[in-house]
mmCIF file of C-alpha atoms in Angstrom:
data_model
loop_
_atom_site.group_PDB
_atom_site.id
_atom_site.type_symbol
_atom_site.label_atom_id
_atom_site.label_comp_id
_atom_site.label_asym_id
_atom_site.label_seq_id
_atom_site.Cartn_x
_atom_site.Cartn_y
_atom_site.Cartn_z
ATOM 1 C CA UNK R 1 26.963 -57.706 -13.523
ATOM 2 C CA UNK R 2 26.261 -57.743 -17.083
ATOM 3 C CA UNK R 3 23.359 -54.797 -17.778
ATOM 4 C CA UNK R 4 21.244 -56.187 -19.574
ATOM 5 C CA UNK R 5 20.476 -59.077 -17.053
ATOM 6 C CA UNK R 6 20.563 -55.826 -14.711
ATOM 7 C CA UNK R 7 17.949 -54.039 -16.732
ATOM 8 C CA UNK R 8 15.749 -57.469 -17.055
ATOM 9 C CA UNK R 9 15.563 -58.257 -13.871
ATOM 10 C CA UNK R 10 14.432 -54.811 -12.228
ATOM 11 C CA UNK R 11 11.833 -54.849 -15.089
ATOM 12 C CA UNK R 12 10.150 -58.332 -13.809
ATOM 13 C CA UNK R 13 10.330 -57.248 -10.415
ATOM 14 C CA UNK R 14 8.412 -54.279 -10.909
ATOM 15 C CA UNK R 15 5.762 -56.276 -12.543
ATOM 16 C CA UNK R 16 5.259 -57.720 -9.388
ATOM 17 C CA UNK R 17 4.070 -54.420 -7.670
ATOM 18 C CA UNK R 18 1.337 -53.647 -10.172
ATOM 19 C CA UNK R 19 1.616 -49.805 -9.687
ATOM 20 C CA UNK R 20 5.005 -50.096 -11.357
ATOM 21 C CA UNK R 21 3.977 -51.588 -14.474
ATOM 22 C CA UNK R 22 4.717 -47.875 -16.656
ATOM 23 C CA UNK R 23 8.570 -47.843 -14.749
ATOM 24 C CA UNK R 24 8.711 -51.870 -16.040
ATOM 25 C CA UNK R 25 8.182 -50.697 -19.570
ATOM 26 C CA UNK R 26 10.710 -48.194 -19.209
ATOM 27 C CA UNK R 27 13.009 -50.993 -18.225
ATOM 28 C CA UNK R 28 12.364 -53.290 -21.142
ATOM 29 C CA UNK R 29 12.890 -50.245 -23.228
ATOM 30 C CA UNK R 30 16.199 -49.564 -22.440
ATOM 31 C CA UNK R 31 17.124 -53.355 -22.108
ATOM 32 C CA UNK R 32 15.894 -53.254 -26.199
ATOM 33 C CA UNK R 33 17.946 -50.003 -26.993
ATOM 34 C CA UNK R 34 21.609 -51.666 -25.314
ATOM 35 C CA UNK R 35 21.134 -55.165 -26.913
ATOM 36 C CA UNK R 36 22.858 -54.391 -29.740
ATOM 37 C CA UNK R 37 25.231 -52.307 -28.802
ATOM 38 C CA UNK R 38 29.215 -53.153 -29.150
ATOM 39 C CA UNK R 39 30.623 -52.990 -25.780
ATOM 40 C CA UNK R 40 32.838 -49.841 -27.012
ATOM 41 C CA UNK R 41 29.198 -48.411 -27.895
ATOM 42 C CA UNK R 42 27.693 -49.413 -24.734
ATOM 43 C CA UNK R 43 30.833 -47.985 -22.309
ATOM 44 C CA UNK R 44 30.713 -44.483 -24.396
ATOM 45 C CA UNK R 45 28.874 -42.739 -21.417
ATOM 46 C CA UNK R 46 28.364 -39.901 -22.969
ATOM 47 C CA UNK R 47 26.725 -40.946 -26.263
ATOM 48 C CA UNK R 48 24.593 -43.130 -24.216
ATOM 49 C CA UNK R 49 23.138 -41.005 -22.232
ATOM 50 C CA UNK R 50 21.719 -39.194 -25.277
ATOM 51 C CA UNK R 51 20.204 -42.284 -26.776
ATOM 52 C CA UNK R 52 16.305 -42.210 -27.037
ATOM 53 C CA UNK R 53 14.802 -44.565 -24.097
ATOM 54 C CA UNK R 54 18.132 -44.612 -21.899
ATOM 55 C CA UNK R 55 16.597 -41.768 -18.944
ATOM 56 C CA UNK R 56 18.642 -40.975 -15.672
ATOM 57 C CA UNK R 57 17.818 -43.956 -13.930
ATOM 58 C CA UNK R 58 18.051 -46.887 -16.568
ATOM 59 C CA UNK R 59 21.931 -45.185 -17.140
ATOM 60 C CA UNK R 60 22.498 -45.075 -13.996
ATOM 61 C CA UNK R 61 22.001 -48.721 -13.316
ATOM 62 C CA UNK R 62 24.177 -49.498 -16.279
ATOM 63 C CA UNK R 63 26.577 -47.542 -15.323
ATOM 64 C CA UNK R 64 26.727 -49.720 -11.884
ATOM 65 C CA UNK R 65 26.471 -52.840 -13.943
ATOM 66 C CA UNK R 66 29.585 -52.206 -15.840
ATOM 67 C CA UNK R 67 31.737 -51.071 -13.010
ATOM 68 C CA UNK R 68 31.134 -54.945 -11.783
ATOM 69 C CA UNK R 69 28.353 -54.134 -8.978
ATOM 70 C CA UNK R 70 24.843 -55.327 -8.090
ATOM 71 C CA UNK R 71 23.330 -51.743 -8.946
ATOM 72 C CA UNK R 72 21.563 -50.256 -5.950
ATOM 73 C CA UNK R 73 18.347 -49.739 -7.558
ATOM 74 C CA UNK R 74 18.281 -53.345 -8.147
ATOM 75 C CA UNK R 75 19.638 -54.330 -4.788
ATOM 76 C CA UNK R 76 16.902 -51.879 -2.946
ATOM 77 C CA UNK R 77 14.141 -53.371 -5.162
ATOM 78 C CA UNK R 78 15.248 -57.436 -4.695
ATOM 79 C CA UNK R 79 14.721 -56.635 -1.005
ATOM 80 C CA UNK R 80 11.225 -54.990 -1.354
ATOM 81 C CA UNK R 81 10.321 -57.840 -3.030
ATOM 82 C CA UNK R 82 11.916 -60.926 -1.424
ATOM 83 C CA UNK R 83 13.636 -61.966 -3.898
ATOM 84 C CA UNK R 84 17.176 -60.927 -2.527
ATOM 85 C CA UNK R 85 20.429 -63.859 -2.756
ATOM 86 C CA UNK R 86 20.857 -66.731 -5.158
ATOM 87 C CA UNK R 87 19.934 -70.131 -4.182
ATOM 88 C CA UNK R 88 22.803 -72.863 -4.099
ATOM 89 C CA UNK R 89 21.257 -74.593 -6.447
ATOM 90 C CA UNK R 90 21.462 -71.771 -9.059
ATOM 91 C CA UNK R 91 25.123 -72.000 -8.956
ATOM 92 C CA UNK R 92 24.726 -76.051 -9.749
ATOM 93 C CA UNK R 93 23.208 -75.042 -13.245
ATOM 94 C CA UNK R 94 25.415 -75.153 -16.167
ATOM 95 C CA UNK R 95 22.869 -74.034 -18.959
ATOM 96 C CA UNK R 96 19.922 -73.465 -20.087
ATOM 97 C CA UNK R 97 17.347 -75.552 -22.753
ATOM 98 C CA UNK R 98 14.609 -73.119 -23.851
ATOM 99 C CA UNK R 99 15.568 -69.795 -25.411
ATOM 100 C CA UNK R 100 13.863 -67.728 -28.503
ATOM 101 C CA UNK R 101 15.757 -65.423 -31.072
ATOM 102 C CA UNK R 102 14.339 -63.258 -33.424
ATOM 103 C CA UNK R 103 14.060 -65.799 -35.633
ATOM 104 C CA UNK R 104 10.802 -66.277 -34.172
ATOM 105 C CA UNK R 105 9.489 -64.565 -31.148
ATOM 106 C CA UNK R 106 12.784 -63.358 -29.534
ATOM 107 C CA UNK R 107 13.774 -59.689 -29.875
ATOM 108 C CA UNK R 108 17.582 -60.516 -30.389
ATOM 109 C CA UNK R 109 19.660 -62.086 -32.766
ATOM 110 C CA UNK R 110 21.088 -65.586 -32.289
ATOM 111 C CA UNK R 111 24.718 -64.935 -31.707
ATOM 112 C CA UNK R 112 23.475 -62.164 -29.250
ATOM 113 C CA UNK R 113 22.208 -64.697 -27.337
ATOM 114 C CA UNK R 114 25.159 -66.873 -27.264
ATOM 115 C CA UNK R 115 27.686 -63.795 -25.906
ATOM 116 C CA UNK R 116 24.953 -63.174 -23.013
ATOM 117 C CA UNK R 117 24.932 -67.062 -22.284
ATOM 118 C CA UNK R 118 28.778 -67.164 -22.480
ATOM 119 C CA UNK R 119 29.142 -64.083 -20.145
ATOM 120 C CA UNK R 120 26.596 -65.553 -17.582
ATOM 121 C CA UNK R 121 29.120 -68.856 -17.488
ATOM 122 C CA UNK R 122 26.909 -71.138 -19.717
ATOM 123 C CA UNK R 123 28.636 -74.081 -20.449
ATOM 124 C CA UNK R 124 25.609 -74.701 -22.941
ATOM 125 C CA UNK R 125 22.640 -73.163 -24.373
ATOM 126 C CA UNK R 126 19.718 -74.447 -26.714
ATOM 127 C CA UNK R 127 18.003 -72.427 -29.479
ATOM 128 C CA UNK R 128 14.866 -73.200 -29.444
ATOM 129 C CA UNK R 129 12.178 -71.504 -31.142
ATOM 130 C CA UNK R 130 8.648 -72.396 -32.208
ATOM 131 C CA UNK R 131 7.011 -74.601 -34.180
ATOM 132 C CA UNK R 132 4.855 -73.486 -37.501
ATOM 133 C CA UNK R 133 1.751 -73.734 -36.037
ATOM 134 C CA UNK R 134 2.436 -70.881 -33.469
ATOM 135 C CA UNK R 135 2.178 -68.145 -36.523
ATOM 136 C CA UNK R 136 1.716 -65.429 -33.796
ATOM 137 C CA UNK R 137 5.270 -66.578 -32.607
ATOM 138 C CA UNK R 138 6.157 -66.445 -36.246
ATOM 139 C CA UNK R 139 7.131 -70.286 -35.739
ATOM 140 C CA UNK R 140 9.390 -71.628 -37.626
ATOM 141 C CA UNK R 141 7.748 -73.962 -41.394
ATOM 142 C CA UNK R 142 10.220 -76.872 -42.025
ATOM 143 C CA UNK R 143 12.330 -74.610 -44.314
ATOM 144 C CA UNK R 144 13.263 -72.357 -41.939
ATOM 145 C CA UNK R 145 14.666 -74.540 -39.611
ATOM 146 C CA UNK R 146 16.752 -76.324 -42.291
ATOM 147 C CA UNK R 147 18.031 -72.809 -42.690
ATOM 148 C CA UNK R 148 19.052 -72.168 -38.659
ATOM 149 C CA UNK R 149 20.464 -75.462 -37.970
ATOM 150 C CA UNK R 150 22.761 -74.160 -40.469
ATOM 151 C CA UNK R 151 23.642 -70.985 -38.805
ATOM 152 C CA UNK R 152 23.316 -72.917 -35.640
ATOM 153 C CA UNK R 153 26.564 -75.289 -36.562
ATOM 154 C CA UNK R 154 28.884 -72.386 -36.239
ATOM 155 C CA UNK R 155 27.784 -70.883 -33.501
ATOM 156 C CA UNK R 156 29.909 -72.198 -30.382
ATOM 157 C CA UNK R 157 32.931 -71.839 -29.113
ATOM 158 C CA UNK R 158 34.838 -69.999 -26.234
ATOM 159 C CA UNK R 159 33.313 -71.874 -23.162
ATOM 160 C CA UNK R 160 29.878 -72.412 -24.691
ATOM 161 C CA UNK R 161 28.250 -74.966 -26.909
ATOM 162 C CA UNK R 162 24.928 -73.868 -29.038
ATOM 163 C CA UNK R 163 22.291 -76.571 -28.716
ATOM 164 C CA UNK R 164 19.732 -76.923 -31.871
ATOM 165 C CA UNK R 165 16.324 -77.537 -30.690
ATOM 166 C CA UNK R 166 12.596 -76.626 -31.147
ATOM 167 C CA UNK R 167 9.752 -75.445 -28.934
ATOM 168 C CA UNK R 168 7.419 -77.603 -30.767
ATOM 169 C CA UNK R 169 3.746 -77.014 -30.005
ATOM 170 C CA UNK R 170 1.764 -80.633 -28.720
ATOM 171 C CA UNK R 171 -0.785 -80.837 -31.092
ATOM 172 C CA UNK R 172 -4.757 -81.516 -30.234
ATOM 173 C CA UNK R 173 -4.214 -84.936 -31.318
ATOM 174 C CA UNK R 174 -0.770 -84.924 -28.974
ATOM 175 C CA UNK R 175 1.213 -85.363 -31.978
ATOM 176 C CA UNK R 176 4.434 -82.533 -32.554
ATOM 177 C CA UNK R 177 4.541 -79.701 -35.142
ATOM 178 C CA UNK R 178 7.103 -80.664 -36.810
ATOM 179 C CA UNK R 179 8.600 -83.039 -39.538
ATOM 180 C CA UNK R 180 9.720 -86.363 -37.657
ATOM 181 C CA UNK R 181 12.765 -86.259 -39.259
ATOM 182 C CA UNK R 182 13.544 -82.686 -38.684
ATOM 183 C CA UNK R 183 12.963 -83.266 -35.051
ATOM 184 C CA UNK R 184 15.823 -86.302 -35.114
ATOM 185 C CA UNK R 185 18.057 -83.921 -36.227
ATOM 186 C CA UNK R 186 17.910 -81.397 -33.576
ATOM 187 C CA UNK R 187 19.763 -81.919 -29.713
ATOM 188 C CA UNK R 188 16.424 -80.531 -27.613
ATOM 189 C CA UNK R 189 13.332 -81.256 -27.990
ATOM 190 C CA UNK R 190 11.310 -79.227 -25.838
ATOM 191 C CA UNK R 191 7.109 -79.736 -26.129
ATOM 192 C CA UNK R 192 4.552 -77.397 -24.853
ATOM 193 C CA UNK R 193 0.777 -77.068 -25.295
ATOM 194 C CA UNK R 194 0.348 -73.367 -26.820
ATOM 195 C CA UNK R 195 -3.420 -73.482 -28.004
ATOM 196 C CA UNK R 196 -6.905 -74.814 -26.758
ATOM 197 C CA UNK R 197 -5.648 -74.523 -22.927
ATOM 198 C CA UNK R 198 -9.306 -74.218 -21.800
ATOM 199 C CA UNK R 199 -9.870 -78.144 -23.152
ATOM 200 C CA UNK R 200 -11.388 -80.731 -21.301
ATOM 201 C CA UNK R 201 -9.354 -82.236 -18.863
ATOM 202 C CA UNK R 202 -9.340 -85.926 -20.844
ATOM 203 C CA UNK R 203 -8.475 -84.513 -23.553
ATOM 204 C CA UNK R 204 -5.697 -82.305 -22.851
ATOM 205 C CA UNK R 205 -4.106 -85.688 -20.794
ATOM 206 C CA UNK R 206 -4.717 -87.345 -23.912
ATOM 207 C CA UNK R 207 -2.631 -84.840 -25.696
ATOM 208 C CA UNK R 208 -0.151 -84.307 -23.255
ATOM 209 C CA UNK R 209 0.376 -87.794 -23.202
ATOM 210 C CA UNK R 210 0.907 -88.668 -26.716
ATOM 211 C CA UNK R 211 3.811 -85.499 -26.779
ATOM 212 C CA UNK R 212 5.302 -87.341 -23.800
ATOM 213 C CA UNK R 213 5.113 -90.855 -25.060
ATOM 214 C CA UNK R 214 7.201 -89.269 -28.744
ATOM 215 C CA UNK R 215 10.569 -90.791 -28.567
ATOM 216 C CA UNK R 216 11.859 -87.326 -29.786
ATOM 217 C CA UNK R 217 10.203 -85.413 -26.935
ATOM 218 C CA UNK R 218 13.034 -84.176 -24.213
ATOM 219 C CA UNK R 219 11.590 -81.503 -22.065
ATOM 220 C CA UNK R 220 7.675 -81.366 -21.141
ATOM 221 C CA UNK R 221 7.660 -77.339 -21.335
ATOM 222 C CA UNK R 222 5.501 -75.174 -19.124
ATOM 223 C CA UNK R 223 2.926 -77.661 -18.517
ATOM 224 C CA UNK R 224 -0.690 -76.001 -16.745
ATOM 225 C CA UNK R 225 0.392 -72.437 -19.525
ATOM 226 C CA UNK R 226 -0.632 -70.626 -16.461
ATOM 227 C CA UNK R 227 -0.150 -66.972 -16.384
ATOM 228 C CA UNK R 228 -0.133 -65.277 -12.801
ATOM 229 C CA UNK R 229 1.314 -61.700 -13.313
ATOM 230 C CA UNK R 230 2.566 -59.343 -15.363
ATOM 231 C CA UNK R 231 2.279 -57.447 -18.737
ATOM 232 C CA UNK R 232 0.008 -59.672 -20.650
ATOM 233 C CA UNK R 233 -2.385 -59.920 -17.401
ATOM 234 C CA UNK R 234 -3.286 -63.680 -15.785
ATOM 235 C CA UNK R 235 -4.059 -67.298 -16.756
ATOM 236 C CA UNK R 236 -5.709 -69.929 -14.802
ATOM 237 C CA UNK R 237 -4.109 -73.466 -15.609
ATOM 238 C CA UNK R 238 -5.005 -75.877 -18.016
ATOM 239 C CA UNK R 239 -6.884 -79.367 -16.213
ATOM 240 C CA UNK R 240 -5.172 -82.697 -16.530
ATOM 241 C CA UNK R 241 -4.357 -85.651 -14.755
ATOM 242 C CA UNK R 242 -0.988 -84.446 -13.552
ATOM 243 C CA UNK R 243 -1.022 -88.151 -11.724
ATOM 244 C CA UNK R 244 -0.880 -89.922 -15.595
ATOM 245 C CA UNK R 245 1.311 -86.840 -16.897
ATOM 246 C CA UNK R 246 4.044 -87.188 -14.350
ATOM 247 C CA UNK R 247 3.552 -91.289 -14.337
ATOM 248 C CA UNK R 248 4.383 -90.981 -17.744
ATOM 249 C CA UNK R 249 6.944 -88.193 -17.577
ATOM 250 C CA UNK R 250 9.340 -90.290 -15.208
ATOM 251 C CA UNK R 251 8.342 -93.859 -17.242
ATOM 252 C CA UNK R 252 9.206 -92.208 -20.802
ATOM 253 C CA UNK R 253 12.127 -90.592 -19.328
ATOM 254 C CA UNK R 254 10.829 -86.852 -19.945
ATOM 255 C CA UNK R 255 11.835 -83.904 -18.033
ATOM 256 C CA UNK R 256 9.388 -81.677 -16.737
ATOM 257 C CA UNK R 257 9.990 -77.898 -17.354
ATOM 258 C CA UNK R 258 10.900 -75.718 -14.333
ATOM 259 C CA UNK R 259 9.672 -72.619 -16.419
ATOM 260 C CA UNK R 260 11.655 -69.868 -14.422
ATOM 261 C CA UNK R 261 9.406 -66.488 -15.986
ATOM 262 C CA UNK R 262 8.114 -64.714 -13.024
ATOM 263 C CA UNK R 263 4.727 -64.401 -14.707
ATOM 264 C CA UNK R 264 4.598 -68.176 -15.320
ATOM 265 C CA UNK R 265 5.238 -70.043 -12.242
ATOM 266 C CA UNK R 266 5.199 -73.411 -14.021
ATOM 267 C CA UNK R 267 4.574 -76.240 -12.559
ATOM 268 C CA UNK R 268 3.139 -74.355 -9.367
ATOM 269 C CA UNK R 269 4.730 -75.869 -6.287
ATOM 270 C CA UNK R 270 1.959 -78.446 -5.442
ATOM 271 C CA UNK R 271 2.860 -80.390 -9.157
ATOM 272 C CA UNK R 272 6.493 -79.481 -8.438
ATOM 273 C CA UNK R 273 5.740 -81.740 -5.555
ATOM 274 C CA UNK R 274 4.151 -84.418 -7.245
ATOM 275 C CA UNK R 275 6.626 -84.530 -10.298
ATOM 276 C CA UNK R 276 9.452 -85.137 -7.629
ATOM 277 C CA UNK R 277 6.978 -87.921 -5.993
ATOM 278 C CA UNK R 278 7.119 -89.731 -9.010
ATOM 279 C CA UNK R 279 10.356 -89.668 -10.010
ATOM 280 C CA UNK R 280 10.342 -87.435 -12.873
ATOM 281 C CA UNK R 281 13.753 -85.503 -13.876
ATOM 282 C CA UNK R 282 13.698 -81.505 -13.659
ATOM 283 C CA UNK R 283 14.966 -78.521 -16.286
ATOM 284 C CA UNK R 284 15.375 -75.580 -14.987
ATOM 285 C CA UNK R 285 15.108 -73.025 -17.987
ATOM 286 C CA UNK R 286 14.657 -69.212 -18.531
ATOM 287 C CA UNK R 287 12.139 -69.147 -21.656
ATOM 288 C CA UNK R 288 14.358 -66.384 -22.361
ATOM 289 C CA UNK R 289 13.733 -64.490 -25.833
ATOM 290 C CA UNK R 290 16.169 -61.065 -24.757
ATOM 291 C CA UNK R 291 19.506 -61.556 -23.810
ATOM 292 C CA UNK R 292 18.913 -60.093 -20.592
ATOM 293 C CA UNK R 293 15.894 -62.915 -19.837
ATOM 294 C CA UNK R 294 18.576 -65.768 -19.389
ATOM 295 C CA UNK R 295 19.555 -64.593 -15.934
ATOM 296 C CA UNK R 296 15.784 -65.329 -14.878
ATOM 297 C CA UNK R 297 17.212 -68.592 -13.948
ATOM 298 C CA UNK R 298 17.829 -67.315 -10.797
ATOM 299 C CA UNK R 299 14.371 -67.703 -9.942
ATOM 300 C CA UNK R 300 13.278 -70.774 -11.714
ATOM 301 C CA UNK R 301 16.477 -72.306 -9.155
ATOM 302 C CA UNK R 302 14.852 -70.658 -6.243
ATOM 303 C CA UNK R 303 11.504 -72.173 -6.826
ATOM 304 C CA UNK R 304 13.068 -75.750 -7.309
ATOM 305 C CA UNK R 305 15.568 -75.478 -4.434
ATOM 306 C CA UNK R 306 12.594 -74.215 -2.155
ATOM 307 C CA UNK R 307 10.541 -77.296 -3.344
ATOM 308 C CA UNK R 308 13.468 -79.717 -2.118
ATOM 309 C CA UNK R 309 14.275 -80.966 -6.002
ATOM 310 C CA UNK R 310 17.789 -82.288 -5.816
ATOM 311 C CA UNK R 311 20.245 -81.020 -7.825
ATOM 312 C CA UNK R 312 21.163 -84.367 -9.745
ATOM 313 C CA UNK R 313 17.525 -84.799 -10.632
ATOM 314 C CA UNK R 314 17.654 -81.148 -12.512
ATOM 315 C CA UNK R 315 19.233 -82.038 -15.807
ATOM 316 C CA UNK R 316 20.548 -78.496 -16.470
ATOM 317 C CA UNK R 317 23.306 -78.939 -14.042
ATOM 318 C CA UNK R 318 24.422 -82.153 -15.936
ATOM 319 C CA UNK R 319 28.095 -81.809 -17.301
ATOM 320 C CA UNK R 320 27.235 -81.206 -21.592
ATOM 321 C CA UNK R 321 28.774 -84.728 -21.715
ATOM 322 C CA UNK R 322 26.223 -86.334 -19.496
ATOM 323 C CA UNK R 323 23.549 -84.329 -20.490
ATOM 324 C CA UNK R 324 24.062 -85.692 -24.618
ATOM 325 C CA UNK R 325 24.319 -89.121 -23.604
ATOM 326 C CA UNK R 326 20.764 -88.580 -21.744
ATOM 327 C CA UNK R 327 19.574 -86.634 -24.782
ATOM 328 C CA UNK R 328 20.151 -88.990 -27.512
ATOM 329 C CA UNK R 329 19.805 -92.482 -25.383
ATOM 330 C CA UNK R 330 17.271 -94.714 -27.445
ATOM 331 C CA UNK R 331 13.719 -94.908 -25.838
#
């Protein structure tokens, strides 16, 4: 098991039990000191264990990690919590189409990102970061993203292909925040409502329907922004006609987001429900912006499977070749 997805995981599950919030931080701690360590760095047991943030318990479950084993703190806590096996459908999935890097709100580098994907059996993985609008994501002006598409280009290779793409915030007017024909350039486009959640319920379908109705749209991203646990506290839902939403999800051809963050929960399972009703087609993706975050597919897969969303309607366990054709079909 790779450590940091070891060290990720035991940190999200310990936000669940709300007295363990101080031992989650000291998770996510060490999960930040081992990202960017060589593996030659990381297997030195001895310099390790002197590193600031790395205590007895955090190198002991890397320790376990590297030898190739579920570690048994890990084990212990995923049957506390419930959370213990990995649903079929998880092992259907062949990427992932919502990630961050440092380039805007992730704490890793880009190619960091790609070796975790790779080593997790990715056959793809899309970059996608925010949009200039979301400056407390430090989103990502027109100029900047000319820049990464660059870096982006050279990027794949040994079993994985690097996606470009955008988390590009839905506007109040339901318009994207980004240059058109930036967007056309990019593989994923993946559209989320960051701002004004508390909106009036016509107006945020309004919005939400213009983003879906954008011919360079993909991926209808975390769609009530609900928050139920964790660090950053809880969120009630944003109010729309999830009737219209989905209507027009399926009709446009727009998958709805499977957003697999424990403190997210998006779509709960009632509009998981309704989005299957209606035909819409599923992505199941991480939101990951740590290396270690892109193994929280496990529970996005879990949430779907227990929902009865078949795999074939959950884009993210399309072959790469399928999933392109879908991706750049005219619409």
């Amino acid at each position: 098991m790779d450590p940091l997805d070891a060290l990720a995981e035991i940190a999200y599950l310990l936000e669940r039990e709300r007295s363990s919030r101080y031992k989650s931080k000291a998770f996510r701690r060490a999960a930040d000191v081992i990202a960017s360590l060589a593996p030659e760095e990381l297997r030195d047991a001895a310099s390790l264990r002197r590193r600031e943030g790395i205590g007895e318990t955090t190198f002991r479950v890397i320790q376990e990690a590297l030898a190739g084993d579920v570690p048994a703190y890990l084990a212990d806590l995923r049957e506390r919590t419930g959370v213990a096996g990995r649903s079929e459908l998880r092992a259907s999935l062949r990427g992932d189409l919502h990630s961050h890097s440092e380039w805007s709100d992730g704490l890793t580098s880009i190619d960091l990102m790609v070796a975790a994907g790779r080593r997790l059996g990715h056959e793809y993985l899309a970059l996608t970061d925010h949009s200039p609008r979301l400056r407390v994501a430090n989103g990502l002006s027109p100029e900047r993203l000319t820049a990464q598409l660059e870096v982006v280009t050279g990027l794949s290779g040994d079993g994985i292909t690097l996606l470009s793409g955008i988390e590009v915030d839905i506007l109040d007017d339901g318009g994207l925040d980004q240059e058109d024909a930036l967007l056309g350039r990019l593989d994923v486009v993946v559209a989320s409502v960051h701002s004004h959640l508390r909106a009036d319920r016509r107006d945020m379908t309004r919005r939400m329907l213009g983003a879906i109705r954008n011919p360079r749209t993909h991926v209808l991203g975390h769609c009530t922004g609900r928050l139920v646990e964790g660090s950053r506290g809880t969120r009630p839902p944003s109010e729309f006609d999830a009737d219209a939403v989905f209507d027009a999800c399926a009709e446009h051809g727009v998958a709805v987001e499977i957003n697999s963050r424990p403190e997210r929960q998006d779509p709960p399972d009632e509009l998981i429900a309704l989005a299957l009703e209606k035909g819409c087609l599923f992505s199941i993706d991480s939101d990951a912006h740590a290396p270690g975050q892109l193994s929280l597919l496990d529970y996005g897969a879990e949430r779907a499977e227990r929902a009865g969303v078949p795999a074939d309607r959950v884009i993210t366990t399309w072959p790469l070749e399928r999933l392109r054709a879908w991706l750049e079909r005219e619409r």
